[in-house]
XYZ file of C-alpha atoms in Angstrom:
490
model
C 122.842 67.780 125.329
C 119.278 68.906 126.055
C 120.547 72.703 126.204
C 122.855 71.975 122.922
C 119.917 70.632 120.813
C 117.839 73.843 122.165
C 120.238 76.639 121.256
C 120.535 74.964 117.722
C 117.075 74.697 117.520
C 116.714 78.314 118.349
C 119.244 79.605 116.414
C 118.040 77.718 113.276
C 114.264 79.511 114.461
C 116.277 82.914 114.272
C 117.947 82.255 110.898
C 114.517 81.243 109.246
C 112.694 84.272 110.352
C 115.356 86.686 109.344
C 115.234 85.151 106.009
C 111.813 85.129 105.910
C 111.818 89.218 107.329
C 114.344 89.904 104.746
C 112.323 88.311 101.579
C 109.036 90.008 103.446
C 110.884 93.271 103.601
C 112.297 92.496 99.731
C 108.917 91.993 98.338
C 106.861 94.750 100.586
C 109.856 97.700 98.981
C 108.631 96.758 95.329
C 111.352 93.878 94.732
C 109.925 91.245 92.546
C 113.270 89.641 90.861
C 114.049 86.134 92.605
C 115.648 84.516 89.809
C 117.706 84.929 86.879
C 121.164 84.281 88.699
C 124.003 83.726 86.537
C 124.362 80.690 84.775
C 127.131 78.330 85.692
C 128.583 78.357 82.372
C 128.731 81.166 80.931
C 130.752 83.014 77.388
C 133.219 85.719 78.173
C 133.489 88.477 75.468
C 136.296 90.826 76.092
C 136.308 94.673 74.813
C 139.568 96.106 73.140
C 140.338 97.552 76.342
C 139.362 95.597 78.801
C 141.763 94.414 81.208
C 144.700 91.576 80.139
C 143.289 89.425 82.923
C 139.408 89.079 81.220
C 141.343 89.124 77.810
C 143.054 86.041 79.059
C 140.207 84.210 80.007
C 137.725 85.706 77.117
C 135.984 83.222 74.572
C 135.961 86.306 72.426
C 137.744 89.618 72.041
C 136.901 92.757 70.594
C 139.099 94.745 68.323
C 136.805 98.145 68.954
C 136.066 97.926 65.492
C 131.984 96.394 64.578
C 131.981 94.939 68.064
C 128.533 93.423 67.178
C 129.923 91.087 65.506
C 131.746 88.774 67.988
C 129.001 89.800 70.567
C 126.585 88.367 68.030
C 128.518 85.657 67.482
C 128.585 84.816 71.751
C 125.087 85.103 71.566
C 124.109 82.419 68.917
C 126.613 80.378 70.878
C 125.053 80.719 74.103
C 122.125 79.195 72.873
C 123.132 75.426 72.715
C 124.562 74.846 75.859
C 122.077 77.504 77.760
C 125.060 79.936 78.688
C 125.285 83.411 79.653
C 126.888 85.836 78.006
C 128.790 87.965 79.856
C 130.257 91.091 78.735
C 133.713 92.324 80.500
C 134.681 95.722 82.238
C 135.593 97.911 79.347
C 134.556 100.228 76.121
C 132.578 97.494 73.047
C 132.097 99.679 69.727
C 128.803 98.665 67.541
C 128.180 99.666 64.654
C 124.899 97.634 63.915
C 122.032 96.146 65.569
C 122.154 93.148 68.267
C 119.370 90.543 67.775
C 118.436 88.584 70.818
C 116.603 85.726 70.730
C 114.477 83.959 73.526
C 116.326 82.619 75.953
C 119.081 84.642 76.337
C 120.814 86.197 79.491
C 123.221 89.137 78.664
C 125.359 91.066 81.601
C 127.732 93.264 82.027
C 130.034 93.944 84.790
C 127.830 97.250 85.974
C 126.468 100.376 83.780
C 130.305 102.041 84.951
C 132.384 99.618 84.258
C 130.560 97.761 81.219
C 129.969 100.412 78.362
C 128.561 99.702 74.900
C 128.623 102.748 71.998
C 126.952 102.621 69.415
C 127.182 104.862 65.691
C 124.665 102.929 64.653
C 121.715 100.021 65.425
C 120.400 98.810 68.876
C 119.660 95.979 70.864
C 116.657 94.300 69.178
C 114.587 91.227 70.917
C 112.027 89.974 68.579
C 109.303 87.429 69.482
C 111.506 86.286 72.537
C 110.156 84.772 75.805
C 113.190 84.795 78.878
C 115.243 87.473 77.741
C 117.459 88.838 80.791
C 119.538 91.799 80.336
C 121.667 93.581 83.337
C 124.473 95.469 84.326
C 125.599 97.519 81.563
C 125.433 101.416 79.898
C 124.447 101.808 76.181
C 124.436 105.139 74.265
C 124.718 106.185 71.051
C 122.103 105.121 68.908
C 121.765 101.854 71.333
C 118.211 101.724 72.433
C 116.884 98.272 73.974
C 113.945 97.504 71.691
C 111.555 94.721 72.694
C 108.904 93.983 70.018
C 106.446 91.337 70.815
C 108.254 90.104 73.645
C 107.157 88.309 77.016
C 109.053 87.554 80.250
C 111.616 89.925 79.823
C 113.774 91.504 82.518
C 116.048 94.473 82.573
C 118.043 95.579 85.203
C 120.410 98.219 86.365
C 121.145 99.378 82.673
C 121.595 103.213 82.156
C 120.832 104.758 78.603
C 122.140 107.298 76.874
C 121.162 106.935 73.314
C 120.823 109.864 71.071
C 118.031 111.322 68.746
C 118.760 109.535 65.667
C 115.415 106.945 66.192
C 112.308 107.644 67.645
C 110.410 105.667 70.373
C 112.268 105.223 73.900
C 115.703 104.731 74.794
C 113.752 101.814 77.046
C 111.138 100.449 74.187
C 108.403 97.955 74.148
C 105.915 97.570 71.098
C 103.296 94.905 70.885
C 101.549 94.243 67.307
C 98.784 92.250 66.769
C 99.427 90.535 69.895
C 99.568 90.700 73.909
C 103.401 91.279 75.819
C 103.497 90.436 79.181
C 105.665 90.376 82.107
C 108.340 93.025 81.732
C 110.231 94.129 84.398
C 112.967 97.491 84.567
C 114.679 97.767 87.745
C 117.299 100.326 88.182
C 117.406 101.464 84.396
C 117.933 104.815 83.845
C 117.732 107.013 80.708
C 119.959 110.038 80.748
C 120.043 113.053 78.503
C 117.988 111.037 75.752
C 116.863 112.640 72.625
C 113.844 110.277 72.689
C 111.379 109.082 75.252
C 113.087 107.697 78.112
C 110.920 104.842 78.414
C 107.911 104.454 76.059
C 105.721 101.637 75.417
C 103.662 101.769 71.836
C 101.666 99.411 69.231
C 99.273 98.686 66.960
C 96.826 96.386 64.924
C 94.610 94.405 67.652
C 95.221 93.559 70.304
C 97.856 95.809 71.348
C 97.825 94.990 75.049
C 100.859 95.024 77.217
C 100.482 93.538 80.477
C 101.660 92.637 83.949
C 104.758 95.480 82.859
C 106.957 96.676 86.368
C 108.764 99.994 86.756
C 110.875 99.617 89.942
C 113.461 102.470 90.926
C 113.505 103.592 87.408
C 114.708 107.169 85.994
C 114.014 109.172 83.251
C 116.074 112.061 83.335
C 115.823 115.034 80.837
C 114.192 113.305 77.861
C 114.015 115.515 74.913
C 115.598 118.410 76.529
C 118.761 119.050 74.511
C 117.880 117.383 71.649
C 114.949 114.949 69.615
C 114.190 112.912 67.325
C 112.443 114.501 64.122
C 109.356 114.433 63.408
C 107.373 114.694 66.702
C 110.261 114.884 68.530
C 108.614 117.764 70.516
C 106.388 115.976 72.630
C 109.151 114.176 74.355
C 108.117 112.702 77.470
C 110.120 110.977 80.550
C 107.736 108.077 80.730
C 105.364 107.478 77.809
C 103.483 104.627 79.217
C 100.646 104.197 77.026
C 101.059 105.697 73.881
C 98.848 103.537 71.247
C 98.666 100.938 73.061
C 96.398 99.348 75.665
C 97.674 98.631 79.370
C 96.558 96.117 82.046
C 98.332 95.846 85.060
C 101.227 98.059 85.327
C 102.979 99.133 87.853
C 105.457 101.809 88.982
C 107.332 101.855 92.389
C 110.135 104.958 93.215
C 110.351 106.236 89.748
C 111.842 109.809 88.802
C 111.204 111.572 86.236
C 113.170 115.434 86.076
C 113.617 117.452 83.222
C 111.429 116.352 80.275
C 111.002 118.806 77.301
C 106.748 117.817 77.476
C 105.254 115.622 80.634
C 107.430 113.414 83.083
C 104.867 110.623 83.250
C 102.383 109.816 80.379
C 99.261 108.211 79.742
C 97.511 109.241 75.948
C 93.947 109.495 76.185
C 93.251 107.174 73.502
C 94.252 103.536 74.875
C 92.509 101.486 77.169
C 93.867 101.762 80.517
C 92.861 99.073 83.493
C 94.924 98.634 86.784
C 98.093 101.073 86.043
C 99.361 101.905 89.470
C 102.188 104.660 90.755
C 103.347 104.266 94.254
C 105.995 106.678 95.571
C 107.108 108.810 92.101
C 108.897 111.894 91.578
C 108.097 114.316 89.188
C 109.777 117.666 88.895
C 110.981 120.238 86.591
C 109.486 119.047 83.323
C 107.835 121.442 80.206
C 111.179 122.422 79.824
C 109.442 123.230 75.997
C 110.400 127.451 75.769
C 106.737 129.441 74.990
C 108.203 130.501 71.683
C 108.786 126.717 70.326
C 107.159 125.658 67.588
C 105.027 122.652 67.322
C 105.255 121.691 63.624
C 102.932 118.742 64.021
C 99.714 120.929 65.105
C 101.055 124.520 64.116
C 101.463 125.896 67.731
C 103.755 127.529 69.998
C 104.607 126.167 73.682
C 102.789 123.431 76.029
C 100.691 121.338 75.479
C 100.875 118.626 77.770
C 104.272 119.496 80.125
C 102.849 117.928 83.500
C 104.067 115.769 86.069
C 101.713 113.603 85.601
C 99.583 113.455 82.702
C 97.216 110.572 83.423
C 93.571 108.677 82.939
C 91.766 105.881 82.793
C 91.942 103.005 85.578
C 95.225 104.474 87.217
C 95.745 105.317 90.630
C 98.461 107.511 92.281
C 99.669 107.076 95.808
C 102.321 108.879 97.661
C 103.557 110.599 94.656
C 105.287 113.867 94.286
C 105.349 116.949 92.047
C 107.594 120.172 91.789
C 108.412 122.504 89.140
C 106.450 121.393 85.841
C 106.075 124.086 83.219
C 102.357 123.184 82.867
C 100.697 121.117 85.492
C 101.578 119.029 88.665
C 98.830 116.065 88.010
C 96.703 116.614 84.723
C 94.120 114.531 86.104
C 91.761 112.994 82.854
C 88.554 110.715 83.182
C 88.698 108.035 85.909
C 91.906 108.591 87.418
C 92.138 108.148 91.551
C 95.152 110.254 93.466
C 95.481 109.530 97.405
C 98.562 111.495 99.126
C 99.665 113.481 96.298
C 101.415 116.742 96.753
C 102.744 119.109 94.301
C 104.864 122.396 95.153
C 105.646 125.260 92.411
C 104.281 123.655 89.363
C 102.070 126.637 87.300
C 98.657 125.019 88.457
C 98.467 122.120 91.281
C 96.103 119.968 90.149
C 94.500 120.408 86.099
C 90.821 119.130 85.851
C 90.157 119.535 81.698
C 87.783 117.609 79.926
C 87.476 115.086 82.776
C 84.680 112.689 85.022
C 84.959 110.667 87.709
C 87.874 111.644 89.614
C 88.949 111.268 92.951
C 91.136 113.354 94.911
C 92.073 112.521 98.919
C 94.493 113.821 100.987
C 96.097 116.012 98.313
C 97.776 119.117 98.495
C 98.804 121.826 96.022
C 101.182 124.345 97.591
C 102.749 128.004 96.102
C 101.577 126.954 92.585
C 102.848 129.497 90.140
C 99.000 130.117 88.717
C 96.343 128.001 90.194
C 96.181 125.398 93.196
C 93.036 124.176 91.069
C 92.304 124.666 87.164
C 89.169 122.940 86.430
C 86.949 123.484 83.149
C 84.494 120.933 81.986
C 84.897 118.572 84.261
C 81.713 116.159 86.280
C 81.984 114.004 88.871
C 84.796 114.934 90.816
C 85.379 114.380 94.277
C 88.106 115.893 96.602
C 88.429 115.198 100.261
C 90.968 117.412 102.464
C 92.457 118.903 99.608
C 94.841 121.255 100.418
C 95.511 124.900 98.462
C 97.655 126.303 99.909
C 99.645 129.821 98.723
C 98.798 130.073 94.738
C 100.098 132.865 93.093
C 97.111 133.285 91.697
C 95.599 134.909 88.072
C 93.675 137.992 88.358
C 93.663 137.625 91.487
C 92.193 133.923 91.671
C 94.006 131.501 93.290
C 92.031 128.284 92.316
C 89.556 128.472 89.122
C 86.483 126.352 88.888
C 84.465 126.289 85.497
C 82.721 129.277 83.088
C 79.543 129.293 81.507
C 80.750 127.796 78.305
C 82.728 124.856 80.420
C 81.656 124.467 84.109
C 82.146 122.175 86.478
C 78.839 119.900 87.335
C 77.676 117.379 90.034
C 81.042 117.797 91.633
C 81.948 118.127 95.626
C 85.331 119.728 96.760
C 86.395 119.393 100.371
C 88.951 122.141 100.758
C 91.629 123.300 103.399
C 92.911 126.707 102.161
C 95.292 129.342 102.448
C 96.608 132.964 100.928
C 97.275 136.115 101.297
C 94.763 139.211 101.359
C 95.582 139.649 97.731
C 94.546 135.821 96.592
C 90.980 134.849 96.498
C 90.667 131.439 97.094
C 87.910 130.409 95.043
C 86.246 131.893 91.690
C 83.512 129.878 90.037
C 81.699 130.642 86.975
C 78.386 128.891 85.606
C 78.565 125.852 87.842
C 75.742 123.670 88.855
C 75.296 121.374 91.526
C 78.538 122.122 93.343
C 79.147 121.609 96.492
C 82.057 123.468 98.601
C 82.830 122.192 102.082
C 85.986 122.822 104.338
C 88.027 125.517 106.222
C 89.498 128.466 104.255
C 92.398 130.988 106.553
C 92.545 134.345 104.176
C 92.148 137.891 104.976
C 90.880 138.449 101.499
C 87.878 140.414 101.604
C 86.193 138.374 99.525
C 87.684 134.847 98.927
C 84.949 132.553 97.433
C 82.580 134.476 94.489
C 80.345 132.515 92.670
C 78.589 133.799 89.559
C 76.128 132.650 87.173
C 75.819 128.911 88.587
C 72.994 127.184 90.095
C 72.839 124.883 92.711
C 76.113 125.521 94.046
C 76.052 125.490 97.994
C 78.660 126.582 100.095
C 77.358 126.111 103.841
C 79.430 124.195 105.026
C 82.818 126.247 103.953
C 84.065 128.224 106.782
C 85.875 131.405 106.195
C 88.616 132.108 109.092
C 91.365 134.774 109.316
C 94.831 134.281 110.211
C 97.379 132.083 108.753
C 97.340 129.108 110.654
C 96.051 125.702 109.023
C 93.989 123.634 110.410
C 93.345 119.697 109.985
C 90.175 119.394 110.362
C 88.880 116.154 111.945
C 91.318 113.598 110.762
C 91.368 111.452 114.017
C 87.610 113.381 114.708
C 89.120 115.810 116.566
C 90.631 113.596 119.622
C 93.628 115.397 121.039
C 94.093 112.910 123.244
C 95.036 110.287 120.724
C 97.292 112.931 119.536
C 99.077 113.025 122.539
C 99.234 109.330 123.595
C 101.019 109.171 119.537
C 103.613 111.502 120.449
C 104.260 109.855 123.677
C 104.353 106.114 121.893
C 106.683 107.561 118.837
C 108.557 108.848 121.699
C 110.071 105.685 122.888
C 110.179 103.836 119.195
């Protein structure tokens, strides 16, 4: 009995912890959805062609024909007895706008199987608070639109929507007001002629808060077609447009393809606490050099970076490849830690910036510069890596000019190119300081001209192509060892 009673006991021990692992493991990954299960009652709403089976059992069918109608019609039903609305395998044709109200849980049966297309209107939630939609594709001119919304949570809905409306095919505006606690998980906007996912506003306040990207995709935005007017600064992830942002977050996102910048931030809103962990950024500026901008009369670029970013935001882990302009444009404030970006036209873009930290990050084969940096103060690198530019004229990393230097700024370098590449060209600095290990057989990798106070002691010049790591674990190749021998037996 005594041995019965302690297996039970034990296994009940192991079932807790691997619950508790599992939920540990859940929440450490990004997850932060716990809730929002299906109601137990819930309205059916059939397409035209959805199978005879969910016909049978559907509150409402479709005829194809202004399918926002009986859709509309589940939803302002739902509302008195708290049900869901669920929406059945199959094709639902709209032909105006969906209002959602607070309150309100809409699913389909997954973004394959549950398709809505739209000719005209989108899904609009005004003024709502515990708004759940999930499981579903929308394209057309079928935006989600969330205006003044709070507690709102989307998940696992890809977008295809068209460029016949500006803003996002993912959209949240505040006015006049504070939106909070918005979560995407798993959306994904495909082929958009629009932002992908944009957040915007205006009056005051115009803050939008406590907002989660998890797993998200933006995926060509603007690159076939756009909306008009502005339509040419199309961006994967607009995340601060006009508005102010406190508190966001973004965990495994992608963003491939965009006709400006994957990832967003304007320089004009307030930004406090906007965190990346883990993105993906590559192959965006898809904008041709001949395009014209009709908004500001130019040709090309502007923006068309990975990351395009400032203010109180801080990148970890993230990754760049491929943009037309810049891996990270890196504007006043921002902190990167682990960032790496391979074949963009310059690594890392320093413009107009202060106060900017840099550790751990590596530019490799840039298609320009490893480092463009022009009027910029206060910036700190530590072990940043440079490693093959291209180069311009001949300079494979570019720091200031007389009319625009670089001041009270410290770069910790690990560098390497070819005998053609100088590694560093710096022009009317003052009070730089250069530190590191540079491999080159240039003949003369670092010139510095018309600056003062720019010391370079402590940079030391080696041949050969071999990169070292200089002093991460101080040097101890012992420890080294004894961690090849523990991963070893893990």
């Amino acid at each position: 009995m005594i041995r019965k009673m302690a297996c039970t006991g034990f296994l009940v021990l192991l079932v807790v912890c691997v619950s508790t692992t599992a939920v540990l493991a859940f929440i450490q990954a990004g997850g932060t959805y716990a809730g929002h299960a299906p109601e137990k009652n819930a309205i059916l709403v059939a397409a035209h062609d959805s199978p005879e089976a969910s016909k049978m059992l559907a509150d409402y069918t479709c005829d194809g024909i202004a399918d926002q109608v009986e859709i509309q019609q589940a939803i302002d039903a739902s509302r008195s007895g708290g049900a869901a609305v669920v929406l059945a395998e199959g094709t639902f044709n709209l032909s105006g706008n969906l209002v959602v109200p607070g309150n309100t849980l809409i699913e389909g049966k997954g973004d394959t199987l549950t398709r809505l297309r739209w000719t005209a209107g989108r899904l609009t939630a005004y003024r709502g608070e515990n708004i759940t939609l999930r499981n579903f594709e929308t394209s057309g001119t079928g935006a989600i639109f969330l205006f003044n919304c709070n507690h709102v949570w989307v998940h696992n809905i890809t977008a295809r929507v068209d460029a016949s409306l500006g803003g996002g095919a993912f959209f949240v505006w505040v006015q006049d007001g504070v939106s909070e606690d918005i979560e995407f998980v798993g959306c994904k906007a495909i082929d958009c002629g629009r932002m992908g996912f944009m957040n915007d506003g205006g009056g005051s306040p115009r803050l939008i808060r406590d907002i989660r990207y998890i797993d998200c995709q933006a995926v060509n935005s603007g690159r076939y077609a756009r909306f008009t007017p502005y339509g040419e600064w199309t961006t994967g992830f607009a995340i601060a447009e006009n508005n102010d942002l406190a508190d966001a977050v973004l965990t495994g996102c992608l963003a491939e393809g965009s006709f400006e910048s994957g990832f967003h931030v304007e320089d004009a809103p307030e930004i406090t606490n906007l965190i990346f962990r883990d993105c993906i950024s590559r192959d965006n500026g898809q904008k041709p050099d001949t395009f014209y901008n009709p908004s500001e009369e130019s040709h090309g670029l502007h923006f068309g970076s990975g990351y395009w970013v400032q203010g109180g935001t801080t990148l970890y882990n993230c990754v760049s490849g491929g943009n037309g302009n810049a891996g990270f444009s890196v504007g006043p404030g921002a902190r990167l830690y682990n960032c790496t970006d391979d074949g963009s036209r310059v690594g890392f873009r320093l413009v107009d910036t202060h106060d900017v930290s840099l550790e751990d990050c590596s530019s490799l084969n840039a298609g320009a510069y490893a480092v463009y940096a022009i009027e910029a103060e206060r910036v700190v690198t530590e072990g940043l890596k440079m490693i093959d530019p291209a180069g311009v004229d001949g300079n494979g990393a570019f720091f200031g000019t007389a009319a625009h230097p670089v001041l009270d700024s410290r770069f910790d370098i690990i560098g390497r190119n070819g005998g053609a590449i100088r590694t560093i060209y710096s022009e009317g600095c003052r009070d730089i300081t250069f530190t590191g290990v540079i491999r080159t057989d240039h003949p003369d990798p670092v010139v510095i001209t018309r600056g003062e106070g720019v010391d370079t002691r402590r940079l030391q010049i080696l041949a050969g192509e071999e990169i070292p790591d200089p002093g991460r674990d101080g040097g101890c190749g012992l420890k080294n060892l004894l961690m090849r021998i523990i991963t070893g037996f893990l």
